Amino acid sequence: MPRFSRLSSVFGVDIADLDASSVQSAIQRAEAEDLDLDWKEADYPKDKTFEIAKDVAALANTRGGVIIIGVREDSSGCAVEAKPFKVSP
């Protein structure tokens, strides 16, 4: 797995060790989206699977990265708050 040094700086841990507390820290610092980071407030609807495919492809076609679901962002793409959601079976 490639190492994502910028994301490691954003989250304070290696991306393989990403956890809720490192995401919360990034939210508190209002970290901004970039080519390798995409904040999503809500889960992808089951009837919109094409949307997640587009987002994953966009990351894969640039430099890779992560999509963090459950984080509200402001109009500048900066993390504002955690927005927990239930995952349906």
Short mmCIF file of C-alpha atoms in Angstrom, two decimals:
data_model
loop_
_atom_site.label_atom_id
_atom_site.label_comp_id
_atom_site.label_asym_id
_atom_site.label_seq_id
_atom_site.Cartn_x
_atom_site.Cartn_y
_atom_site.Cartn_z
CA MET A 1 0.00 0.00 0.00
CA PRO A 2 1.42 3.39 -0.95
CA ARG A 3 2.18 5.80 1.82
CA PHE A 4 0.26 9.05 1.79
CA SER A 5 2.54 11.49 3.55
CA ARG A 6 0.22 14.50 3.19
CA LEU A 7 -2.72 12.55 4.62
CA SER A 8 -0.52 11.27 7.43
CA SER A 9 0.16 14.93 8.28
CA VAL A 10 -3.55 15.81 8.10
CA PHE A 11 -4.61 12.96 10.39
CA GLY A 12 -1.49 12.62 12.53
CA VAL A 13 -1.25 8.89 11.83
CA ASP A 14 -0.31 6.66 8.94
CA ILE A 15 -3.36 6.27 6.74
CA ALA A 16 -3.44 2.53 7.53
CA ASP A 17 -3.97 3.47 11.20
CA LEU A 18 -6.74 6.00 10.59
CA ASP A 19 -9.35 5.96 13.36
CA ALA A 20 -12.21 8.06 14.73
CA SER A 21 -10.00 10.14 17.01
CA SER A 22 -7.62 11.12 14.20
CA VAL A 23 -10.60 12.09 12.02
CA GLN A 24 -12.06 14.13 14.89
CA SER A 25 -8.74 15.95 15.31
CA ALA A 26 -8.74 16.83 11.61
CA ILE A 27 -12.32 18.13 11.94
CA GLN A 28 -11.35 20.31 14.93
CA ARG A 29 -8.53 21.81 12.85
CA ALA A 30 -10.98 22.39 9.96
CA GLU A 31 -8.81 20.49 7.52
CA ALA A 32 -9.69 21.17 3.89
CA GLU A 33 -10.46 18.71 1.13
CA ASP A 34 -7.78 18.20 -1.47
CA LEU A 35 -7.10 15.87 -4.38
CA ASP A 36 -6.52 13.04 -1.89
CA LEU A 37 -9.22 13.82 0.69
CA ASP A 38 -12.99 14.03 0.24
CA TRP A 39 -15.38 14.78 3.10
CA LYS A 40 -18.93 13.43 2.70
CA GLU A 41 -21.69 14.38 5.12
CA ALA A 42 -23.97 11.44 4.38
CA ASP A 43 -23.63 7.87 3.25
CA TYR A 44 -24.18 7.14 -0.41
CA PRO A 45 -27.79 6.07 -1.12
CA LYS A 46 -28.14 2.48 -2.29
CA ASP A 47 -29.86 3.61 -5.47
CA LYS A 48 -26.97 5.98 -6.30
CA THR A 49 -24.05 3.52 -6.45
CA PHE A 50 -22.74 5.37 -9.50
CA GLU A 51 -21.94 8.35 -7.24
CA ILE A 52 -19.47 6.42 -5.07
CA ALA A 53 -17.96 4.86 -8.18
CA LYS A 54 -17.33 8.36 -9.62
CA ASP A 55 -15.75 9.58 -6.37
CA VAL A 56 -13.51 6.52 -6.05
CA ALA A 57 -12.48 6.77 -9.70
CA ALA A 58 -11.64 10.45 -9.28
CA LEU A 59 -9.29 9.64 -6.39
CA ALA A 60 -7.78 6.69 -8.23
CA ASN A 61 -7.15 8.78 -11.33
CA THR A 62 -5.29 11.48 -9.41
CA ARG A 63 -3.01 10.42 -6.57
CA GLY A 64 -5.24 8.14 -4.51
CA GLY A 65 -6.62 9.06 -1.14
CA VAL A 66 -9.58 8.62 1.19
CA ILE A 67 -13.26 9.46 1.29
CA ILE A 68 -14.41 10.14 4.85
CA ILE A 69 -18.16 9.70 5.21
CA GLY A 70 -19.90 11.42 8.11
CA VAL A 71 -18.20 14.84 8.07
CA ARG A 72 -20.00 18.07 7.19
CA GLU A 73 -17.90 20.60 5.32
CA ASP A 74 -18.30 24.33 4.71
CA SER A 75 -18.46 26.03 1.32
CA SER A 76 -14.66 26.03 1.15
CA GLY A 77 -14.42 22.27 1.65
CA CYS A 78 -13.14 22.55 5.21
CA ALA A 79 -14.36 20.03 7.78
CA VAL A 80 -16.90 21.55 10.17
CA GLU A 81 -18.40 18.76 12.26
CA ALA A 82 -18.87 15.03 12.53
CA LYS A 83 -22.26 13.86 11.26
CA PRO A 84 -22.66 10.26 12.46
CA PHE A 85 -25.10 8.10 10.56
CA LYS A 86 -26.54 4.62 10.86
CA VAL A 87 -25.41 1.98 8.43
CA SER A 88 -28.30 -0.12 7.26
CA PRO A 89 -27.75 -3.86 6.87
#
